[in-house]
mmCIF file of C-alpha atoms in Angstrom:
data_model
loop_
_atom_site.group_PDB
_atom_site.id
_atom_site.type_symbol
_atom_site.label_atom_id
_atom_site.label_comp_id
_atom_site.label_asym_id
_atom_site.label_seq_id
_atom_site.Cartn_x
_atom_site.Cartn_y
_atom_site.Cartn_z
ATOM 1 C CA UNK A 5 25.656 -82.305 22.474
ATOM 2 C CA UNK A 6 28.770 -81.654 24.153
ATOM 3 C CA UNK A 7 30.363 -81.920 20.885
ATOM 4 C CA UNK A 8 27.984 -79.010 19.706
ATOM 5 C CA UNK A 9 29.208 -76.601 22.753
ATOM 6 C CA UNK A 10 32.902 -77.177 21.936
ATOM 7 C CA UNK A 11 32.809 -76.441 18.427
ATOM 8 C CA UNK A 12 30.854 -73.613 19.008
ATOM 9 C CA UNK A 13 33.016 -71.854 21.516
ATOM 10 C CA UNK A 14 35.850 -72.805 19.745
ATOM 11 C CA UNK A 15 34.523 -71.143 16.370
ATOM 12 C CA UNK A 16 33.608 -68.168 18.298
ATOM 13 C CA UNK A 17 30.031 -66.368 18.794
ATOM 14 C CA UNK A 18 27.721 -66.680 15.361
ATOM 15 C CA UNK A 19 27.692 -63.615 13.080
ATOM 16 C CA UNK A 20 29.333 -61.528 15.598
ATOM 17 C CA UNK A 21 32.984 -60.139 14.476
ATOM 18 C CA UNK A 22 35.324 -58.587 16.832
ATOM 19 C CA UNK A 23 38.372 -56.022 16.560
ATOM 20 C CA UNK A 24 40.780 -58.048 14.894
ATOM 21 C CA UNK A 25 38.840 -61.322 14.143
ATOM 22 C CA UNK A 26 38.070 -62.496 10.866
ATOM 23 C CA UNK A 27 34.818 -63.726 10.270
ATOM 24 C CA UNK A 28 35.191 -67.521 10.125
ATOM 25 C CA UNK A 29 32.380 -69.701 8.466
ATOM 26 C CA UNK A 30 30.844 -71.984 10.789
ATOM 27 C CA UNK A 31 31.114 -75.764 10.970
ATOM 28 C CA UNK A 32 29.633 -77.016 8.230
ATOM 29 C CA UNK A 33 28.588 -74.453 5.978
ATOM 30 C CA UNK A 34 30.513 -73.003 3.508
ATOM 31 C CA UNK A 35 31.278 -68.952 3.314
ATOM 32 C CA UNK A 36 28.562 -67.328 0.479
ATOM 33 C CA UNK A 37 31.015 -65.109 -1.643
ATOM 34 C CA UNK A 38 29.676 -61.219 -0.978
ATOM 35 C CA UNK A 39 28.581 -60.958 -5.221
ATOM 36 C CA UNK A 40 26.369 -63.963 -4.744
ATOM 37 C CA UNK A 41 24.595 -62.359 -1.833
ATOM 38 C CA UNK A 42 20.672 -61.514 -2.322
ATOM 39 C CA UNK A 43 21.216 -57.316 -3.089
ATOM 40 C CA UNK A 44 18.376 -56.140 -1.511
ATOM 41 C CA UNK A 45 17.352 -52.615 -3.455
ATOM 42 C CA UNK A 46 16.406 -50.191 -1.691
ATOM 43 C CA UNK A 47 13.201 -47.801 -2.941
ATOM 44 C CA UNK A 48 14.553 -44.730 -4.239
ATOM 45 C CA UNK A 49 12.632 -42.148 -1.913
ATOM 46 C CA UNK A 50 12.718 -43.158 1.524
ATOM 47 C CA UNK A 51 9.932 -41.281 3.619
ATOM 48 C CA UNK A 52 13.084 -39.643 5.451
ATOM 49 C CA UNK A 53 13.893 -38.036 1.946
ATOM 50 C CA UNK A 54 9.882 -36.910 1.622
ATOM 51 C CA UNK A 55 10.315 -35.171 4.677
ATOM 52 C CA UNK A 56 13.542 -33.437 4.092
ATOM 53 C CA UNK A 57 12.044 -32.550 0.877
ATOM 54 C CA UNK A 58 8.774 -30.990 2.155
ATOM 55 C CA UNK A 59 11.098 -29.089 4.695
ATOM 56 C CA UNK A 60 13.224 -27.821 2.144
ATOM 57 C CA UNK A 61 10.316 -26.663 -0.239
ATOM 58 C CA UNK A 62 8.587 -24.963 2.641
ATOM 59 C CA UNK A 63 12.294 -22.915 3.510
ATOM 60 C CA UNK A 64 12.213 -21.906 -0.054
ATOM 61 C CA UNK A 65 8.838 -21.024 -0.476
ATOM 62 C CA UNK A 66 9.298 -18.766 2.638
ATOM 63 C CA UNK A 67 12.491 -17.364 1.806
ATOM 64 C CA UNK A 68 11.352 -16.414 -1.383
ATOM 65 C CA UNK A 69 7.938 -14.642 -0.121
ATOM 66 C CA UNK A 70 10.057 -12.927 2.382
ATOM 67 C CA UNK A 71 12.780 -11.879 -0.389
ATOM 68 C CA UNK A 72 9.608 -10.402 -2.600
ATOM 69 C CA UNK A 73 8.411 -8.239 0.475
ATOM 70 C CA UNK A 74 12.293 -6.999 1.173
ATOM 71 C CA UNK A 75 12.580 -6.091 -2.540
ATOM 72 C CA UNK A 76 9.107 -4.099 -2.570
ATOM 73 C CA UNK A 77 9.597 -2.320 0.199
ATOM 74 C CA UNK A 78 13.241 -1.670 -0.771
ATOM 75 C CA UNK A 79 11.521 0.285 -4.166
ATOM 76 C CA UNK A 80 9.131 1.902 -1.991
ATOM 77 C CA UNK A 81 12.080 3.077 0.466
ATOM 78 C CA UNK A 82 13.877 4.397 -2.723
ATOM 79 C CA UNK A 83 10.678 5.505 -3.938
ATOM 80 C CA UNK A 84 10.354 7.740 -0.668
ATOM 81 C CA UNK A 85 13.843 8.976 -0.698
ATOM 82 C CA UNK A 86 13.230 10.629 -3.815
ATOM 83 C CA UNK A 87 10.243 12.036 -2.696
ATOM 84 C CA UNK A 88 12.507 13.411 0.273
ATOM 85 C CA UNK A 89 14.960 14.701 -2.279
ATOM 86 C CA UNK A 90 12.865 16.233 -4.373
ATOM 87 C CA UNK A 91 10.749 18.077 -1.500
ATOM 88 C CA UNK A 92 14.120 19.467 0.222
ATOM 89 C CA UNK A 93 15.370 21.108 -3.266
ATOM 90 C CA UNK A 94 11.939 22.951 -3.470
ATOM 91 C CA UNK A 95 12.413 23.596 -0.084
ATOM 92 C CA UNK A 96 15.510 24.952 -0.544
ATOM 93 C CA UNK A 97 14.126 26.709 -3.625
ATOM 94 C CA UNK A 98 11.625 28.382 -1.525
ATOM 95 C CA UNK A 99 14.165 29.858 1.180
ATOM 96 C CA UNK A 100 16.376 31.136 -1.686
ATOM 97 C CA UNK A 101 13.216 33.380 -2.815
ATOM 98 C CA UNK A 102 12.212 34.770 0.949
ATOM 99 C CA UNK A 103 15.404 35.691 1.006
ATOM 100 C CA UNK A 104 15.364 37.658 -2.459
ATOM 101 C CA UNK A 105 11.904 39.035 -1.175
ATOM 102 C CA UNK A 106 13.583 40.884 2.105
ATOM 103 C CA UNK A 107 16.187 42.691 -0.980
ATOM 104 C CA UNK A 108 14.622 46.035 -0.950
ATOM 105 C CA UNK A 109 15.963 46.328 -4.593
ATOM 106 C CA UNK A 110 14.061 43.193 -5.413
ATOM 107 C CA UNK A 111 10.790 44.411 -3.764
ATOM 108 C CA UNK A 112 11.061 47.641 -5.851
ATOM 109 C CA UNK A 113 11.790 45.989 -8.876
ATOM 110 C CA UNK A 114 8.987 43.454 -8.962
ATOM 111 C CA UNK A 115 6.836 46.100 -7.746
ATOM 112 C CA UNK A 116 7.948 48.099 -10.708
ATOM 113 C CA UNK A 117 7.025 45.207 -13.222
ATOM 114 C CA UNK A 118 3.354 45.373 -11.951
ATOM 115 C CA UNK A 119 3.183 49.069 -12.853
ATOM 116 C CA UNK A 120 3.557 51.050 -9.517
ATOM 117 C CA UNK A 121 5.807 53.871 -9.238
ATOM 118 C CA UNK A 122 7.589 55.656 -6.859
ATOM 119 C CA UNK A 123 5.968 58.332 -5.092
ATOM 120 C CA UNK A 124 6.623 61.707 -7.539
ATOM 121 C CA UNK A 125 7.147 59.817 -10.776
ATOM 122 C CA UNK A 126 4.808 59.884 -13.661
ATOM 123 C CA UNK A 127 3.731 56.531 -15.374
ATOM 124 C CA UNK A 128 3.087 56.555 -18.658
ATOM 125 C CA UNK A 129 1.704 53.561 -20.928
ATOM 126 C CA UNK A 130 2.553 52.811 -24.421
ATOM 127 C CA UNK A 131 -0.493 51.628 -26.544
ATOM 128 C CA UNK A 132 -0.363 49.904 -30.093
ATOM 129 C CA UNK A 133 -2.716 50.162 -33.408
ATOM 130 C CA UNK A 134 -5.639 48.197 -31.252
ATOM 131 C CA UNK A 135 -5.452 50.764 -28.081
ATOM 132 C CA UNK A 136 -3.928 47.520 -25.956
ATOM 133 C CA UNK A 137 -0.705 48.553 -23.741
ATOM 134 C CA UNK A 138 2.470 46.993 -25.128
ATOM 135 C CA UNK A 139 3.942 44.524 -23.171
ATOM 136 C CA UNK A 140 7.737 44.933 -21.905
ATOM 137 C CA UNK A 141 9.299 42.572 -24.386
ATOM 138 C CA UNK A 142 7.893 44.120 -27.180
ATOM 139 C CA UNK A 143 9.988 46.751 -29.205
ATOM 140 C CA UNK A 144 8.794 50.111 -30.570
ATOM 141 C CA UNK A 145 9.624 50.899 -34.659
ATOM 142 C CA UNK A 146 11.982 53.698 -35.320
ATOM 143 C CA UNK A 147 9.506 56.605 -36.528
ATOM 144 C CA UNK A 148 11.353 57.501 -39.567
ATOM 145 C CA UNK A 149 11.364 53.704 -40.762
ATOM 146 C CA UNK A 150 7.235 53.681 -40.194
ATOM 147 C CA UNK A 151 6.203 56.640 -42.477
ATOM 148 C CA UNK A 152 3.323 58.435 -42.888
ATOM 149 C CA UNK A 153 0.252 56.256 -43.771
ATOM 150 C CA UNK A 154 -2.042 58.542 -45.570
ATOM 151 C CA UNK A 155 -5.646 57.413 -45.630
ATOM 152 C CA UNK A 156 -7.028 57.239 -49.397
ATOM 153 C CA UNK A 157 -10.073 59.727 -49.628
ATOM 154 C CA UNK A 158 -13.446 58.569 -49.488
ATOM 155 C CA UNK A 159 -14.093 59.213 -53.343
ATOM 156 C CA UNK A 160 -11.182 57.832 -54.715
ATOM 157 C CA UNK A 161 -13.081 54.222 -52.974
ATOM 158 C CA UNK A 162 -15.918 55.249 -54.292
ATOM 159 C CA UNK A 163 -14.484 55.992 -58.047
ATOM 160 C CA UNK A 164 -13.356 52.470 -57.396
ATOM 161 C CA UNK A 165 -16.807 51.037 -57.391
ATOM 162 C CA UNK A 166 -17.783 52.906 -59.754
ATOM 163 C CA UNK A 167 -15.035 51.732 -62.767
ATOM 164 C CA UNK A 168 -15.488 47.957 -61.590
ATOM 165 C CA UNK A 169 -19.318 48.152 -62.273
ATOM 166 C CA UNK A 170 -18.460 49.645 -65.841
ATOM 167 C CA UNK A 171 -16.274 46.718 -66.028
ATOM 168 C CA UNK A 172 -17.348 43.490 -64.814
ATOM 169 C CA UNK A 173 -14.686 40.961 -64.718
ATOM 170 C CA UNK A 174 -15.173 38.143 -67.381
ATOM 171 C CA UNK A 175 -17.354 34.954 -66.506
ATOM 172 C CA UNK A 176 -14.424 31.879 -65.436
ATOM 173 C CA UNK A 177 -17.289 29.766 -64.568
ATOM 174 C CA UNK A 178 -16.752 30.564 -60.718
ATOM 175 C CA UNK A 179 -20.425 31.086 -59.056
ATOM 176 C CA UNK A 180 -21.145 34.482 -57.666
ATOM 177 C CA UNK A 181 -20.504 35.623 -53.828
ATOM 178 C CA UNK A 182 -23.252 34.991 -51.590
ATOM 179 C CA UNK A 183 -21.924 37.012 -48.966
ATOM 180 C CA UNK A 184 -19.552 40.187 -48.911
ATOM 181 C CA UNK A 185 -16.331 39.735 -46.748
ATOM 182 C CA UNK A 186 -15.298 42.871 -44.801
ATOM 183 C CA UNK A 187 -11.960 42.665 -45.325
ATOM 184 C CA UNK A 188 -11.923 42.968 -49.240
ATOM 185 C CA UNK A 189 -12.582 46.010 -51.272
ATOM 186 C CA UNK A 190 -15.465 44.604 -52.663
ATOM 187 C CA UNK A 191 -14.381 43.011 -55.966
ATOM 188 C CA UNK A 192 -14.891 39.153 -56.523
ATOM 189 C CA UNK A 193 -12.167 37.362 -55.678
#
């Protein structure tokens, strides 16, 4: 046994390496080569890996929700500013008229387009063919271009009558009126 001790110290601790020291074999066995050493494999997901995995997914997951609700309310904040935009031109819109409305020129002027007149003027209305007033845009014909429209006499629409009846237009196959329409002279069409 004493032999044991010796060649133990003397080799130096078992499987323990220091700064400096090569690994030596010990007595009696020789060194394995590192290629012929059993390569144990190791399993492709380790349960650290799962977790980092299921961390990362959940990051993602609420990341991404929390992108979604910045974006929406980002097109709802734009959505508003327009709004904003919008309501301060009609605002603005608005203020430009009140101001137009304290022009006493303006006042008379609108007041004039509703037909009022000043106190000591006379107001006069121009009708058409119908009796309706004519409205502002429209235009009044030159009198000499319009004529004189001279209504035919009553017998010369009754001579009329009278010369078609003598005359009845020839048979084209067409079947007779069944009602008379106002706006003809009376002759089939």
């Amino acid at each position: 046994m004493a032999d044991r001790r010796t060649s133990s110290r003397a080799s130096g601790p078992r499987g323990r390496t220091g700064p400096g020291r090569p690994a030596r074999p010990t007595a009696g066995r020789p060194a394995r080569p590192a290629a012929a050493a059993p390569v144990r494999r190791r399993p492709r997901l380790t349960s650290r890996a799962t977790v980092l995995v299921v961390v990362l997914a959940v990051l993602v997951v609420s990341y991404a929700s929390s992108a979604r609700a910045y974006l929406q309310q980002r097109s709802e904040l734009d959505a508003l500013r327009a709004e904003i935009d919008q309501r301060e031109s009609a605002i603005a819109d608005l203020e430009r008229e009140m101001r137009r409305w304290q022009d006493p020129a303006f006042v008379q002027q609108e007041a004039r387009e509703l037909g009022y007149v000043m106190p000591g003027e006379t107001s006069y209305v121009v009708l058409d063919e119908d009796g309706e007033p004519l409205e502002a845009s429209s235009e009044l014909a030159d009198p000499d271009e319009v004529g004189d429209q001279e209504e035919p006499a009553f017998w010369e629409d009754a001579w009329a009558s009278v010369v078609l009846a003598g005359r009845p237009p020839a048979d084209d196959g067409t079947p007779p009126l069944t009602e008379i329409d106002p706006g003809t002279d009376g002759a089939p069409e």
